[in-house]
Coordinates of C-alpha atoms and ligand atoms in Angstrom, one line a residue:
M1 CA 0.1 0.1 -0.1
A2 CA 1.2 3.5 -0.8
K3 CA 2.7 5.5 1.9
K4 CA 0.4 8.2 3.2
F5 CA 1.7 12.1 3.0
Y6 CA -0.4 14.7 4.5
I7 CA 0.4 18.2 3.9
T8 CA -1.1 21.5 4.8
T9 CA -0.6 25.1 4.0
A10 CA -1.1 27.9 6.4
I11 CA -4.2 30.2 7.1
A12 CA -5.3 32.3 4.2
Y13 CA -6.8 34.9 6.5
M14 CA -9.7 36.1 4.9
N15 CA -9.5 40.1 5.6
A16 CA -8.3 41.0 2.1
W17 CA -7.6 39.8 -1.3
P18 CA -4.8 36.9 -1.9
H19 CA -1.1 38.8 -1.7
A20 CA 2.4 37.6 -3.2
W21 CA 3.1 35.4 0.0
H22 CA 0.1 33.5 -0.2
A23 CA 1.2 32.8 -3.6
L24 CA 4.6 31.7 -2.8
E25 CA 3.1 29.4 0.1
I26 CA 0.5 27.7 -1.9
I27 CA 3.0 27.1 -4.9
Q28 CA 5.4 25.7 -2.3
A29 CA 2.8 23.4 -0.8
D30 CA 1.5 22.4 -4.3
A31 CA 5.0 21.4 -5.8
L32 CA 5.6 19.3 -2.5
A33 CA 2.5 17.6 -2.9
R34 CA 2.8 16.8 -6.5
M35 CA 6.1 16.0 -6.0
Y36 CA 5.1 13.0 -3.2
R37 CA 2.5 12.0 -5.8
F38 CA 5.3 11.6 -8.3
L39 CA 7.1 9.4 -5.6
G40 CA 4.1 7.3 -5.4
Y41 CA 2.8 8.6 -2.2
D42 CA -1.1 8.7 -1.2
V43 CA -1.3 12.6 -0.8
I44 CA -3.9 14.6 1.2
F45 CA -3.1 18.2 0.5
Q46 CA -5.3 20.4 2.6
T47 CA -5.6 24.1 2.5
W48 CA -7.7 26.1 4.2
S49 CA -9.2 30.0 4.8
D50 CA -9.3 31.5 8.5
E51 CA -12.6 33.4 8.6
H52 CA -12.8 34.6 12.0
W53 CA -11.8 37.4 14.5
V54 CA -11.3 41.1 15.0
K55 CA -9.3 41.7 11.8
I56 CA -12.1 40.5 9.6
W57 CA -14.8 41.7 11.9
N58 CA -13.5 45.4 11.6
A59 CA -12.8 44.9 8.2
A60 CA -16.2 43.9 7.2
K61 CA -17.5 46.5 9.0
N62 CA -15.2 49.3 7.5
A63 CA -16.6 47.9 4.1
N64 CA -19.9 48.3 5.1
T65 CA -20.4 44.7 4.5
E66 CA -22.1 41.8 6.5
V67 CA -18.9 39.8 7.7
N68 CA -20.2 36.7 5.8
E69 CA -20.6 38.4 2.5
F70 CA -17.4 39.7 3.0
V71 CA -15.4 36.7 3.6
R72 CA -17.1 35.3 0.8
K73 CA -16.0 37.9 -1.5
N74 CA -12.3 37.2 -0.5
L75 CA -12.6 33.6 -0.9
W76 CA -14.0 33.8 -4.2
L77 CA -10.5 35.4 -5.1
F78 CA -8.4 33.1 -3.5
K79 CA -10.0 30.2 -5.3
E80 CA -9.7 32.1 -8.4
L81 CA -6.1 32.5 -7.9
Y82 CA -5.6 28.7 -7.0
S83 CA -7.1 27.9 -10.1
N84 CA -5.3 29.8 -12.3
L85 CA -1.9 28.4 -10.6
R86 CA -3.8 24.9 -10.9
V87 CA -3.2 24.3 -7.3
S88 CA -3.9 20.6 -6.6
Y89 CA -5.6 20.9 -3.3
D90 CA -7.6 17.8 -2.2
R91 CA -9.5 19.5 1.0
F92 CA -10.5 23.2 1.6
V93 CA -11.6 23.8 4.9
Q94 CA -13.4 26.9 6.1
T95 CA -13.3 28.1 9.7
S96 CA -17.0 29.4 9.4
D97 CA -17.9 26.0 8.6
E98 CA -20.3 25.0 11.5
V99 CA -20.9 21.8 10.3
N100 CA -17.5 20.3 9.3
H101 CA -15.2 22.7 11.4
Y102 CA -17.1 23.9 14.7
P103 CA -17.6 20.6 16.4
G104 CA -14.1 19.5 16.2
A105 CA -12.7 23.0 17.5
Q106 CA -14.8 22.7 20.2
L107 CA -13.9 19.1 21.0
M108 CA -10.5 20.3 21.2
W109 CA -11.5 23.1 23.6
K110 CA -13.4 20.5 26.0
K111 CA -9.8 18.2 25.8
L112 CA -8.1 21.0 27.1
V113 CA -10.3 21.8 29.9
E114 CA -10.5 18.3 30.5
A115 CA -6.4 18.5 31.2
W116 CA -7.1 21.3 33.5
D117 CA -5.1 23.8 31.2
I118 CA -7.8 26.2 30.6
Y119 CA -8.3 28.9 33.3
K120 CA -10.4 32.4 33.8
K121 CA -8.1 35.2 34.9
S122 CA -8.7 39.2 34.4
Y123 CA -6.0 41.0 32.8
K124 CA -4.9 44.1 30.9
W125 CA -3.2 43.8 27.9
L126 CA -1.9 45.4 24.4
Y127 CA -3.3 43.7 21.7
C128 CA -1.7 44.2 17.9
E129 CA -4.7 43.3 15.4
G130 CA -2.1 42.9 13.0
C131 CA -0.9 40.1 14.6
E132 CA -3.9 39.3 16.4
A133 CA -2.0 38.6 19.5
L134 CA -1.2 40.0 22.7
K135 CA 2.1 42.1 22.9
L136 CA 4.3 42.6 25.8
E137 CA 6.4 45.7 26.7
K138 CA 9.7 43.5 25.5
D139 CA 8.2 42.9 22.1
L140 CA 7.3 46.7 21.3
V141 CA 9.5 49.3 19.5
D142 CA 8.2 52.9 20.5
W143 CA 5.2 51.3 22.0
R144 CA 4.5 49.7 18.6
C145 CA 4.2 46.4 17.2
P146 CA 7.5 46.1 15.2
D147 CA 5.7 44.6 12.3
H148 CA 2.6 46.9 12.3
P149 CA 4.2 50.2 13.2
N150 CA 1.0 51.8 11.7
K151 CA -1.4 50.2 13.5
E152 CA -2.7 51.5 16.9
L153 CA -2.3 48.9 19.8
Q154 CA -5.6 48.1 21.6
Y155 CA -5.9 48.1 25.0
I156 CA -7.6 45.3 26.4
E157 CA -9.1 44.9 29.8
E158 CA -11.5 42.0 30.6
E159 CA -11.9 38.8 32.0
N160 CA -10.9 35.6 29.6
Y161 CA -9.8 32.1 29.3
F162 CA -6.1 31.6 29.3
F163 CA -4.3 28.4 27.8
K164 CA -1.3 27.0 30.3
L165 CA 1.3 27.2 27.7
S166 CA 3.9 27.9 30.4
K167 CA 3.3 24.3 31.7
Y168 CA 4.3 22.6 28.2
R169 CA 7.0 25.2 26.9
D170 CA 10.0 23.0 28.0
Q171 CA 8.2 19.6 26.6
V172 CA 8.0 21.0 23.3
A173 CA 11.2 23.1 23.3
E174 CA 12.8 19.4 23.9
L175 CA 10.4 17.6 21.4
I176 CA 11.7 20.4 18.9
R177 CA 15.3 20.0 20.0
N178 CA 15.3 16.3 19.5
W179 CA 13.7 16.3 15.9
T180 CA 10.6 14.8 17.3
Y181 CA 8.9 17.5 15.8
I182 CA 11.1 19.0 13.0
V183 CA 11.3 22.7 12.6
E184 CA 13.0 23.9 9.2
P185 CA 14.9 25.7 8.3
E186 CA 17.7 25.8 11.5
I187 CA 17.3 29.7 12.0
R188 CA 13.4 29.3 12.7
K189 CA 14.1 26.2 15.2
N190 CA 16.6 28.7 17.0
E191 CA 14.2 31.5 17.1
I192 CA 11.2 29.2 18.7
L193 CA 13.4 27.5 21.1
Q194 CA 14.3 31.1 22.2
F195 CA 10.6 31.9 22.5
L196 CA 9.9 29.2 24.3
E197 CA 12.3 29.6 27.1
K198 CA 10.0 32.5 28.5
A199 CA 6.7 31.5 26.8
E200 CA 3.7 32.7 29.2
D201 CA 0.1 31.5 29.2
V202 CA -2.3 32.7 26.4
S203 CA -5.4 34.4 26.3
F204 CA -7.7 31.7 24.6
S205 CA -11.0 33.7 24.4
R206 CA -12.9 36.9 23.8
Q207 CA -16.2 38.5 25.5
K208 CA -18.7 37.9 22.9
A209 CA -20.1 41.0 23.5
K210 CA -17.0 42.8 22.4
M211 CA -16.0 40.9 19.7
P212 CA -18.8 38.0 18.6
W213 CA -17.0 36.8 15.4
G214 CA -15.6 33.5 16.5
I215 CA -16.5 30.0 17.8
P216 CA -18.8 30.1 20.8
V217 CA -16.8 28.7 23.6
P218 CA -18.2 25.3 25.1
W219 CA -20.1 25.6 28.4
D220 CA -19.7 29.5 28.3
D221 CA -22.1 31.3 25.9
E222 CA -20.4 34.8 26.5
H223 CA -17.1 34.0 25.3
V224 CA -15.9 33.0 21.7
M225 CA -12.3 31.2 21.2
Y226 CA -9.3 33.0 20.4
V227 CA -8.8 32.8 16.6
W228 CA -5.4 30.6 16.8
C229 CA -7.2 28.2 19.1
D230 CA -10.0 27.9 16.3
A231 CA -7.7 28.0 13.3
L232 CA -5.0 25.8 14.2
T233 CA -7.4 22.8 15.1
N234 CA -8.3 23.0 11.4
Y235 CA -5.6 20.9 10.8
I236 CA -7.3 18.0 12.4
T237 CA -10.8 18.9 11.7
G238 CA -10.0 18.3 8.2
T239 CA -9.3 14.9 8.6
G240 CA -12.6 14.0 10.6
F241 CA -11.2 14.2 14.1
W242 CA -14.3 15.0 15.8
R243 CA -16.6 12.5 13.9
T244 CA -14.8 9.6 13.1
E245 CA -12.7 7.1 15.0
D246 CA -10.1 6.3 12.0
W247 CA -9.2 10.2 11.5
D248 CA -5.6 9.0 12.5
K249 CA -5.3 7.6 9.1
E250 CA -4.3 10.9 8.3
W251 CA -3.1 12.6 11.3
P252 CA -0.1 13.5 12.3
A253 CA 0.5 15.8 9.4
D254 CA 3.7 15.0 7.4
I255 CA 4.1 18.8 6.6
H256 CA 2.9 22.1 7.6
V257 CA 4.0 24.7 5.4
I258 CA 3.9 28.2 6.9
W259 CA 5.5 31.5 6.6
K260 CA 8.0 33.0 9.6
D261 CA 5.8 35.4 11.4
I262 CA 3.2 32.6 12.4
L263 CA 5.9 30.5 13.8
R264 CA 5.1 30.9 17.5
F265 CA 1.7 29.7 17.0
H266 CA 2.5 26.8 15.2
A267 CA 5.8 25.5 16.9
A268 CA 4.6 26.7 20.1
F269 CA 1.0 26.9 20.8
W270 CA 0.1 24.0 18.4
P271 CA 2.2 21.3 20.0
A272 CA 1.3 22.3 23.4
M273 CA -2.4 22.0 22.7
L274 CA -1.9 18.9 21.1
I275 CA 0.2 17.5 24.3
S276 CA -2.5 18.7 26.4
A277 CA -5.3 17.0 24.6
K278 CA -3.2 13.8 24.3
L279 CA -3.0 13.5 20.6
P280 CA 0.2 13.0 18.3
L281 CA 2.3 15.9 16.9
P282 CA 2.8 16.8 13.4
K283 CA 6.0 15.7 11.9
K284 CA 7.3 18.9 10.3
L285 CA 6.9 22.3 10.2
L286 CA 8.4 24.0 7.0
V287 CA 8.9 28.0 7.4
H288 CA 9.2 30.0 4.5
G289 CA 11.0 33.7 4.5
F290 CA 9.1 36.8 2.9
L291 CA 8.8 38.1 -0.4
N292 CA 10.4 41.5 -1.0
L293 CA 9.6 43.1 -4.0
N294 CA 11.9 45.3 -6.4
W295 CA 14.3 45.0 -3.2
A296 CA 12.3 46.7 -0.9
K297 CA 9.6 45.3 1.7
M298 CA 5.9 44.8 0.1
S299 CA 3.6 47.1 1.7
K300 CA 0.2 48.3 0.9
S301 CA 0.9 51.9 2.1
T302 CA 4.0 52.8 0.2
G303 CA 2.2 50.7 -3.0
N304 CA 5.1 48.4 -3.6
V305 CA 2.8 45.2 -4.0
M306 CA 2.6 42.3 -6.3
D307 CA -0.5 41.3 -7.4
P308 CA -0.1 37.5 -8.1
K309 CA -3.3 37.5 -10.0
E310 CA -2.0 39.9 -12.3
V311 CA 1.4 38.5 -12.8
V312 CA -0.3 35.0 -13.6
E313 CA -2.7 36.5 -16.1
Q314 CA 0.2 38.0 -17.9
Y315 CA 3.2 35.3 -17.7
W316 CA 1.0 31.8 -17.3
R317 CA 1.4 29.7 -14.4
D318 CA 4.6 27.8 -15.2
P319 CA 7.0 30.8 -15.5
F320 CA 5.9 32.2 -12.4
V321 CA 5.9 28.9 -10.4
F322 CA 9.3 28.3 -11.7
N323 CA 10.5 31.5 -10.8
L324 CA 9.4 31.3 -7.1
L325 CA 10.3 27.5 -6.8
Y326 CA 13.7 28.1 -8.6
D327 CA 15.1 31.3 -6.8
V328 CA 13.4 30.9 -3.3
S329 CA 15.6 29.2 -0.4
L330 CA 13.7 28.3 2.7
N331 CA 16.6 30.0 4.8
S332 CA 16.0 33.5 3.7
D333 CA 13.6 36.4 2.5
W334 CA 13.8 36.6 -1.3
D335 CA 13.3 39.4 -3.9
F336 CA 10.8 39.1 -6.2
S337 CA 10.9 41.4 -9.5
M338 CA 9.3 41.5 -12.8
E339 CA 12.7 41.8 -14.4
R340 CA 14.1 38.5 -12.8
L341 CA 10.9 36.6 -14.1
N342 CA 11.0 38.0 -17.4
W343 CA 14.6 36.7 -17.5
V344 CA 13.7 33.4 -16.0
Y345 CA 11.0 33.2 -18.8
N346 CA 12.9 34.2 -21.5
S347 CA 16.6 32.6 -20.7
M348 CA 15.4 29.0 -19.1
L349 CA 12.1 28.5 -20.0
I350 CA 11.9 29.5 -23.5
W351 CA 15.3 29.7 -24.7
A352 CA 17.0 26.9 -22.7
W353 CA 14.1 24.3 -22.1
G354 CA 11.4 25.1 -24.6
N355 CA 14.3 25.6 -27.6
L356 CA 15.8 22.6 -26.7
V357 CA 13.0 20.5 -27.1
N358 CA 12.0 22.5 -30.3
R359 CA 15.5 21.9 -31.8
V360 CA 15.5 18.5 -31.2
V361 CA 12.1 17.7 -32.3
S362 CA 12.5 19.5 -35.5
L363 CA 15.4 17.6 -36.5
C364 CA 14.4 14.3 -35.5
N365 CA 11.3 14.8 -37.4
K366 CA 13.3 16.1 -40.2
Y367 CA 15.3 13.0 -40.5
W368 CA 12.6 10.6 -39.4
I369 CA 14.1 9.5 -36.3
T370 CA 11.4 7.9 -34.3
E371 CA 13.2 5.6 -32.0
W372 CA 16.2 4.9 -30.1
K373 CA 18.3 2.8 -27.7
A374 CA 19.9 4.5 -24.8
D375 CA 23.5 5.1 -24.1
W376 CA 24.8 3.7 -20.7
E377 CA 26.7 6.6 -19.3
I378 CA 23.7 8.9 -19.8
V379 CA 21.3 6.5 -18.3
E380 CA 23.5 5.8 -15.4
E381 CA 23.8 9.7 -14.6
F382 CA 19.6 10.2 -14.8
Q383 CA 19.5 7.1 -12.6
K384 CA 21.5 8.7 -10.1
F385 CA 19.3 11.7 -10.1
Y386 CA 16.2 9.6 -9.8
D387 CA 17.3 7.4 -7.0
T388 CA 18.0 10.7 -4.4
I389 CA 14.7 12.1 -5.3
E390 CA 13.0 10.7 -2.6
S391 CA 15.6 11.2 0.2
R392 CA 16.4 14.5 -1.0
F393 CA 12.5 15.4 -0.6
I394 CA 12.2 13.4 3.0
Q395 CA 15.3 14.9 4.3
F396 CA 15.1 18.6 2.9
S397 CA 11.7 19.1 1.2
D398 CA 14.4 20.6 -1.3
I399 CA 12.4 21.7 -4.4
Q400 CA 15.2 24.5 -4.9
G401 CA 18.0 22.0 -5.2
Y402 CA 16.0 19.6 -7.3
L403 CA 15.1 22.3 -9.8
Q404 CA 18.8 23.2 -10.1
E405 CA 19.8 19.8 -10.9
W406 CA 17.0 19.4 -13.3
Y407 CA 18.2 22.7 -15.0
R408 CA 21.7 21.7 -15.3
F409 CA 20.8 18.5 -17.3
V410 CA 19.2 21.0 -19.6
Q411 CA 22.2 23.2 -19.7
K412 CA 24.2 20.1 -20.4
A413 CA 22.0 19.0 -23.3
N414 CA 22.2 22.4 -25.0
E415 CA 26.0 22.4 -24.9
F416 CA 25.9 18.8 -26.2
I417 CA 23.9 19.7 -29.2
T418 CA 25.4 23.1 -29.8
N419 CA 29.1 21.3 -29.8
A420 CA 28.1 17.9 -31.7
E421 CA 26.3 19.9 -34.4
P422 CA 24.2 17.0 -35.7
W423 CA 22.7 18.9 -38.6
K424 CA 26.1 19.6 -40.1
K425 CA 26.8 15.6 -39.6
W426 CA 23.9 14.6 -41.1
K427 CA 24.9 16.2 -44.5
D428 CA 28.0 13.9 -44.5
E429 CA 27.5 10.3 -45.4
S430 CA 30.4 9.3 -43.0
T431 CA 29.2 11.2 -40.2
K432 CA 25.2 10.5 -40.8
E433 CA 25.1 7.4 -38.5
E434 CA 26.6 9.8 -35.6
A435 CA 24.0 12.6 -36.2
V436 CA 21.6 9.9 -35.8
K437 CA 23.1 8.6 -32.6
D438 CA 23.6 11.9 -31.1
L439 CA 20.0 13.1 -31.8
Q440 CA 18.4 10.0 -30.2
M441 CA 20.2 10.4 -27.3
L442 CA 19.2 14.0 -26.9
L443 CA 15.5 12.2 -27.3
Y444 CA 16.0 10.5 -24.4
I445 CA 17.0 13.0 -22.3
I446 CA 14.3 15.0 -23.3
K447 CA 11.9 12.5 -22.4
N448 CA 13.3 12.2 -18.7
L449 CA 13.4 15.7 -18.3
S450 CA 10.1 16.1 -19.4
I451 CA 9.0 13.2 -16.6
L452 CA 11.2 15.1 -14.0
S453 CA 9.5 18.7 -14.6
A454 CA 5.9 17.0 -14.5
P455 CA 5.6 18.0 -10.8
V456 CA 6.7 21.8 -11.2
L457 CA 5.9 22.8 -15.0
V458 CA 2.7 21.3 -15.2
D459 CA 1.3 23.1 -18.0
G460 CA 4.4 22.6 -19.9
F461 CA 4.3 19.0 -19.1
E462 CA 0.8 18.6 -20.6
K463 CA 2.1 20.1 -23.9
L464 CA 5.2 17.9 -23.9
K465 CA 2.9 14.7 -24.0
N466 CA 1.5 16.0 -27.1
I467 CA 4.7 17.1 -28.7
L468 CA 6.5 13.5 -27.8
W469 CA 3.5 11.3 -28.2
I470 CA 5.1 8.5 -26.1
E471 CA 2.5 6.0 -25.4
E472 CA 4.0 5.4 -21.5
L473 CA 4.0 9.1 -21.1
K474 CA 0.2 9.9 -21.6
N475 CA -1.1 8.8 -18.4
I476 CA 1.3 10.5 -16.1
S477 CA -0.6 13.2 -14.3
T478 CA 0.7 14.6 -10.7
D479 CA -2.8 16.4 -10.2
K480 CA -4.0 12.9 -8.8
N481 CA -2.2 10.4 -6.8
W482 CA -0.2 7.9 -9.2
L483 CA 1.8 4.8 -9.2
K484 CA 5.3 5.2 -8.9
E485 CA 5.8 2.2 -10.9
E486 CA 4.2 3.7 -13.9
I487 CA 6.6 6.8 -13.7
K488 CA 9.7 4.9 -13.0
K489 CA 8.5 2.9 -16.0
A490 CA 8.5 5.5 -18.4
F491 CA 11.7 7.0 -17.0
D492 CA 13.6 3.9 -17.2
L493 CA 12.4 3.2 -20.8
K494 CA 15.6 3.0 -22.9
E495 CA 13.6 2.0 -26.1
F496 CA 10.6 4.0 -27.4
K497 CA 8.6 5.1 -30.1
V498 CA 7.6 8.8 -30.6
N499 CA 5.1 10.3 -32.8
L500 CA 6.5 13.9 -32.7
A501 CA 4.5 17.0 -33.4
P502 CA 6.7 20.0 -33.4
E503 CA 4.7 22.7 -31.1
I504 CA 6.2 25.7 -29.5
L505 CA 6.3 24.9 -25.7
Y506 CA 6.6 28.1 -24.3
A507 CA 5.9 31.1 -26.3
R508 CA 6.9 34.7 -26.0
I509 CA 4.8 37.1 -24.2
E510 CA 3.9 39.2 -26.8
E511 CA 2.5 36.1 -28.3
N512 CA 0.7 35.0 -25.3
N513 CA -1.0 38.5 -25.5
E514 CA -2.6 38.0 -28.8
Ligands
ZN1 ZN1 1.3 43.1 14.9

């Protein structure tokens, strides 16, 4: 039986339309989901929308819209973007779903109460609506949240329920330190360990009279649950935690993908809640950095924003996805620019990859080359690449390294065809046979590079299936779970027939816009 792989993205908070960071996150998670399908895993890919709490409540009020309606409009924009990016999620969970999410979130609350980890307390505190979190004096810069310097902090004085995070901080830190709960990259692991040293109990509810937009607290009609308590639970309500016995077929999650500013919720609150509720912890937290635009922080107030929808409409899915995955390392923030995207598209996808395919296919077509036997050296090189994919992903979730290696093969093939000049060899009877051999080898390389590109260059791969028309490639699709054996068979194929149909793989932007 195929191994299970459950991957989630973090909350997409429905207070506004999707921005560049959402795009980066969903693209990374989608590539991982597809990669694991490619490797033969039984993948469950869950993404969700976070629809409660102060920020949304206020944003809807400011927009003069009823809150459900407000959320629905933004949700529609997210779904549209996901569809343009061909995001292959299996499940979409909404935290306002009273049938499928509320009962699970409330069950979680009850379990925390049963463990004596919820208590009531009066407090006075500063609250940053931008973070949806309480702020301590030491967190502030000039009495402002460093992440939201334009937002006034709110002064809150009320009696709320608290969760005993402090009781679990050492245990959580130990589980992170000894790799039971893996936090990647290292820099985030260190950051959370530092936070856990002094982590205090957290307010886990608000009074309904002041802010009603949340899930009702069990046994107390006057309170609603803190947004993070509600939202984090989504990772298990999606698996049927509250209604089926066998929800642990999917849980624990294999990877939670998040961005770095929600690290403490996922690496401190969430594991503490799970330990308190006596539930297993997720296996890995993958934390990506921020995207900057044109070498400056993206910000709505300065107008320095990238709308992923517009970029995808202009460039199509593959170039944008490839650009982000090829360039972004997990360890650091990264600068996006249209210049770079343009360069990646023109130089890497159109010229290096698309043109390679086009040259080889056109020449083979012209010379009636339709089949071939592979030469062991190149077969071995591909074999090595292929054999390390699984460990590369299991250990490092290394999409970037994977694509860099893939691209090295593309470059090598280009060097080879430029040096070998098969079109010249073809003209001379004494070297004609060599030309045939060269092109046959290139066909084999293209076949394998096409297969390896499938989890990332999704649209391109669909086109390549038509261009190459290799029987064994036709059924491969990483949109759905696939049998590793089928892909392996196509990959190992050393003799095959093609029925070439020269067609432009990636067109220039001007042509796209016709
Ligand atoms: Zn803040």
